[in-house]
Short mmCIF file of C-alpha atoms in Angstrom, two decimals:
data_model
loop_
_atom_site.label_atom_id
_atom_site.label_comp_id
_atom_site.label_asym_id
_atom_site.label_seq_id
_atom_site.Cartn_x
_atom_site.Cartn_y
_atom_site.Cartn_z
CA ALA A 291 50.03 14.73 -40.89
CA GLN A 292 48.35 12.87 -43.70
CA SER A 293 45.50 14.58 -45.57
CA VAL A 294 43.66 14.36 -48.85
CA THR A 295 42.26 17.27 -50.79
CA GLN A 296 39.64 17.01 -53.53
CA PRO A 297 39.49 20.59 -54.90
CA ASP A 298 36.25 20.13 -56.84
CA ILE A 299 33.11 19.84 -54.75
CA HIS A 300 30.82 19.35 -57.75
CA ILE A 301 31.46 18.66 -61.44
CA THR A 302 29.01 18.48 -64.27
CA VAL A 303 29.86 16.78 -67.59
CA SER A 304 27.95 15.75 -70.63
CA GLU A 305 27.40 12.11 -71.36
CA GLY A 306 30.17 10.86 -73.67
CA ALA A 307 32.60 13.57 -72.58
CA SER A 308 35.87 12.84 -70.82
CA LEU A 309 36.22 13.20 -67.05
CA GLU A 310 39.06 14.04 -64.70
CA LEU A 311 38.54 14.25 -60.92
CA ARG A 312 41.40 15.72 -58.95
CA CYS A 313 43.00 14.42 -55.77
CA ASN A 314 46.08 15.78 -53.97
CA TYR A 315 47.55 14.14 -50.90
CA SER A 316 49.95 15.14 -48.21
CA TYR A 317 52.26 12.45 -46.89
CA GLY A 318 55.98 12.18 -46.36
CA ALA A 319 56.55 8.86 -48.03
CA THR A 320 54.94 6.80 -50.77
CA PRO A 321 51.34 6.41 -49.83
CA TYR A 322 48.76 3.81 -50.68
CA LEU A 323 46.03 5.56 -52.75
CA PHE A 324 42.48 4.58 -53.45
CA TRP A 325 39.41 5.87 -55.33
CA TYR A 326 35.96 4.93 -54.19
CA VAL A 327 32.49 5.66 -55.62
CA GLN A 328 29.28 6.12 -53.70
CA SER A 329 25.77 6.03 -55.11
CA PRO A 330 23.04 7.80 -53.07
CA GLY A 331 22.17 5.97 -49.85
CA GLN A 332 24.77 3.31 -50.49
CA GLY A 333 28.25 2.40 -49.15
CA LEU A 334 31.48 3.04 -50.92
CA GLN A 335 32.69 0.77 -53.73
CA LEU A 336 36.36 0.49 -54.57
CA LEU A 337 37.23 1.72 -58.06
CA LEU A 338 40.95 1.27 -58.08
CA LYS A 339 44.07 1.29 -55.86
CA TYR A 340 47.70 2.21 -56.17
CA PHE A 341 50.39 0.58 -54.05
CA SER A 342 53.59 0.73 -56.13
CA GLY A 343 55.00 0.08 -59.57
CA ASP A 344 53.23 1.38 -62.68
CA THR A 345 51.90 4.83 -61.96
CA LEU A 346 48.90 4.41 -64.25
CA VAL A 347 46.40 2.03 -62.66
CA GLN A 348 43.25 0.64 -64.25
CA GLY A 349 40.09 0.13 -62.32
CA ILE A 350 36.55 -1.08 -62.74
CA LYS A 351 33.88 0.58 -64.88
CA GLY A 352 36.50 1.97 -67.29
CA PHE A 353 38.19 4.29 -64.82
CA GLU A 354 41.90 4.86 -64.50
CA ALA A 355 44.08 6.95 -62.27
CA GLU A 356 47.63 8.29 -62.55
CA PHE A 357 49.99 8.66 -59.55
CA LYS A 358 52.24 11.68 -59.91
CA ARG A 359 54.77 11.85 -57.09
CA SER A 360 56.12 15.29 -58.08
CA GLN A 361 52.69 16.77 -57.89
CA SER A 362 51.37 14.70 -54.92
CA SER A 363 48.41 13.85 -57.05
CA PHE A 364 46.28 10.86 -57.92
CA ASN A 365 43.71 12.06 -60.45
CA LEU A 366 40.82 9.83 -61.63
CA ARG A 367 39.97 9.75 -65.35
CA LYS A 368 37.47 8.25 -67.66
CA PRO A 369 37.54 8.76 -71.48
CA SER A 370 33.76 8.71 -71.99
CA VAL A 371 31.26 9.22 -69.15
CA HIS A 372 27.99 7.31 -69.00
CA TRP A 373 24.87 8.56 -67.21
CA SER A 374 25.29 5.77 -64.68
CA ASP A 375 28.58 7.30 -63.49
CA ALA A 376 26.70 10.05 -61.70
CA ALA A 377 27.71 9.59 -58.04
CA GLU A 378 29.97 10.84 -55.31
CA TYR A 379 33.66 10.03 -55.67
CA PHE A 380 36.16 9.85 -52.82
CA CYS A 381 39.89 9.72 -52.88
CA ALA A 382 41.64 8.13 -49.88
CA VAL A 383 45.16 7.58 -48.62
CA GLY A 384 46.49 4.92 -46.37
CA ALA A 385 49.87 5.53 -44.90
CA ARG A 386 52.45 3.16 -43.54
CA GLY A 387 52.91 3.15 -39.77
CA THR A 388 49.57 4.72 -38.96
CA GLY A 389 47.78 1.57 -37.94
CA ASN A 390 44.93 0.80 -40.28
CA GLN A 391 43.65 4.34 -40.69
CA PHE A 392 42.63 5.79 -43.97
CA TYR A 393 42.23 9.44 -44.69
CA PHE A 394 39.41 10.40 -47.05
CA GLY A 395 38.85 13.52 -49.10
CA THR A 396 35.63 15.41 -48.83
CA GLY A 397 34.36 13.95 -52.11
CA THR A 398 33.44 15.21 -55.56
CA SER A 399 29.83 14.99 -56.67
CA LEU A 400 29.48 14.22 -60.39
CA THR A 401 26.44 15.10 -62.45
CA VAL A 402 26.05 13.75 -65.95
CA ILE A 403 23.78 15.62 -68.32
CA PRO A 404 22.32 14.10 -71.54
CA ASP B 197 28.96 -14.04 -50.87
CA GLY B 198 31.22 -12.36 -48.32
CA GLY B 199 30.49 -8.86 -47.23
CA ILE B 200 29.51 -6.38 -44.55
CA THR B 201 25.93 -6.14 -43.29
CA GLN B 202 24.72 -3.04 -41.48
CA SER B 203 21.37 -2.88 -39.79
CA PRO B 204 18.98 -1.24 -39.60
CA LYS B 205 19.06 0.76 -42.78
CA TYR B 206 17.07 3.54 -41.15
CA LEU B 207 17.01 4.39 -37.40
CA PHE B 208 15.27 7.03 -35.39
CA ARG B 209 16.38 8.28 -32.02
CA LYS B 210 14.37 10.02 -29.38
CA GLU B 211 15.89 12.60 -27.01
CA GLY B 212 17.94 11.06 -24.25
CA GLN B 213 17.94 7.67 -25.90
CA ASN B 214 20.91 5.45 -26.69
CA VAL B 215 20.76 3.56 -29.95
CA THR B 216 22.95 0.80 -31.34
CA LEU B 217 23.91 0.26 -34.96
CA SER B 218 24.87 -3.22 -35.95
CA CYS B 219 27.81 -4.13 -38.22
CA GLU B 220 28.62 -7.78 -39.14
CA GLN B 221 31.23 -9.02 -41.52
CA ASN B 222 31.89 -12.55 -42.88
CA LEU B 223 35.17 -11.63 -44.68
CA ASN B 224 37.36 -12.85 -41.83
CA HIS B 225 38.85 -9.39 -41.58
CA ASP B 226 40.76 -8.37 -38.49
CA ALA B 227 40.23 -4.61 -38.73
CA MET B 228 36.90 -2.82 -38.53
CA TYR B 229 35.91 0.80 -38.59
CA TRP B 230 32.99 3.23 -38.05
CA TYR B 231 32.66 6.44 -40.05
CA ARG B 232 30.23 9.22 -39.89
CA GLN B 233 29.25 10.95 -43.11
CA ASP B 234 27.69 14.44 -43.31
CA PRO B 235 26.98 16.38 -46.50
CA GLY B 236 30.11 18.17 -47.72
CA GLN B 237 32.35 16.75 -45.00
CA GLY B 238 33.28 13.39 -46.40
CA LEU B 239 33.98 10.54 -43.98
CA ARG B 240 35.14 11.08 -40.44
CA LEU B 241 36.47 8.22 -38.37
CA ILE B 242 34.62 7.49 -35.18
CA TYR B 243 36.32 4.38 -33.89
CA TYR B 244 38.40 1.60 -35.24
CA SER B 245 39.44 -1.89 -34.09
CA GLN B 246 42.49 -3.73 -35.33
CA ILE B 247 41.78 -6.87 -33.42
CA VAL B 248 39.21 -8.52 -31.17
CA ASN B 249 38.91 -6.93 -27.68
CA ASP B 250 40.78 -3.85 -28.80
CA PHE B 251 39.58 -0.55 -30.26
CA GLN B 252 40.83 2.98 -30.62
CA LYS B 253 39.15 6.38 -30.81
CA GLY B 254 39.14 8.13 -34.12
CA ASP B 255 38.70 11.80 -34.83
CA ILE B 256 35.15 12.18 -33.51
CA ALA B 257 34.64 9.59 -30.79
CA GLU B 258 32.83 11.79 -28.30
CA GLY B 259 29.24 10.67 -27.72
CA TYR B 260 29.90 7.24 -29.21
CA SER B 261 30.94 3.85 -27.85
CA VAL B 262 31.90 0.53 -29.44
CA SER B 263 32.72 -3.03 -28.43
CA ARG B 264 34.62 -5.84 -30.32
CA GLU B 265 33.85 -9.10 -28.55
CA LYS B 266 33.80 -11.09 -31.71
CA LYS B 267 35.90 -10.84 -34.84
CA GLU B 268 32.85 -10.53 -37.11
CA SER B 269 30.92 -7.90 -35.10
CA PHE B 270 31.60 -4.25 -34.30
CA PRO B 271 28.46 -2.54 -33.02
CA LEU B 272 28.34 1.25 -32.51
CA THR B 273 26.24 2.87 -29.79
CA VAL B 274 25.25 6.48 -30.29
CA THR B 275 24.70 7.77 -26.75
CA SER B 276 22.52 10.60 -25.52
CA ALA B 277 25.71 12.59 -25.09
CA GLN B 278 25.97 12.90 -28.90
CA LYS B 279 23.96 16.05 -29.41
CA ASN B 280 23.93 16.04 -33.23
CA PRO B 281 23.58 12.39 -34.17
CA THR B 282 21.69 12.88 -37.45
CA ALA B 283 24.03 11.48 -40.09
CA PHE B 284 24.77 8.53 -42.34
CA TYR B 285 26.95 5.92 -40.58
CA LEU B 286 29.20 3.60 -42.48
CA CYS B 287 30.94 0.50 -41.25
CA ALA B 288 34.04 -0.85 -42.98
CA SER B 289 36.55 -3.68 -42.62
CA SER B 290 39.97 -4.60 -43.94
CA PRO B 291 42.14 -7.68 -43.66
CA GLY B 292 44.69 -5.97 -41.47
CA TRP B 293 47.92 -4.10 -41.75
CA GLY B 294 50.56 -6.25 -43.42
CA ASP B 295 53.20 -5.66 -46.01
CA ARG B 296 50.67 -4.22 -48.41
CA ASN B 297 47.80 -2.06 -47.34
CA GLN B 298 44.50 -3.53 -48.34
CA PRO B 299 41.45 -1.45 -49.26
CA GLN B 300 38.60 -1.09 -46.85
CA HIS B 301 35.29 -2.75 -47.70
CA PHE B 302 32.11 -0.93 -46.81
CA GLY B 303 28.61 -1.80 -45.74
CA ASP B 304 25.60 0.00 -47.13
CA GLY B 305 25.22 2.32 -44.20
CA THR B 306 22.59 3.28 -41.59
CA ARG B 307 20.82 6.54 -41.72
CA LEU B 308 20.13 7.88 -38.22
CA SER B 309 17.65 10.69 -37.60
CA ILE B 310 16.29 12.44 -34.56
CA LEU B 311 12.55 12.24 -33.77
#
């Protein structure tokens, strides 16, 4: 069965510091992978997506993610965090042959301190 | 601009009452979804529809019902059988399932509370 694990429930970083949010997936073939961001009381906004090809993908707001097949991971990174990046981040996997279903992780809440 | 509109933003339900959450999209997407979001549990799939007049149960369909009479609309009814309806409800859509999976687009959600 497909699943997504985000091991970190909550992360706190200082403004200007680098950020890495972890995501591990379980799927038998090459998945489609996504990162979304959610501000309080809002819907989810797509940050970036991986379908195939280059394993390092660039997204909006200066975020990037790297797909590592050997580790079943798709970690999200940002070199320098801004206070406006404080939000909830969700990793998701879409798998071939499962209709249109996505599987979401439980999210990582990011706090940015001055 | 194309997008997904959910209404109302806040909704209150009395005991024994059914309430309906609206979701409308003008993206010409075939597939639509309803998720429930509770703190610390991420998003859980309630129902999804891949095409008009067809829908499938997700992981937590009990106490909910949907219809898909029009491509652009996918309303969710929270029935009195749902004993713990307090949550944030998100509607999403995607173009469909083709050669490349497309990301889901989300509305801004409806927060449902019990009176």
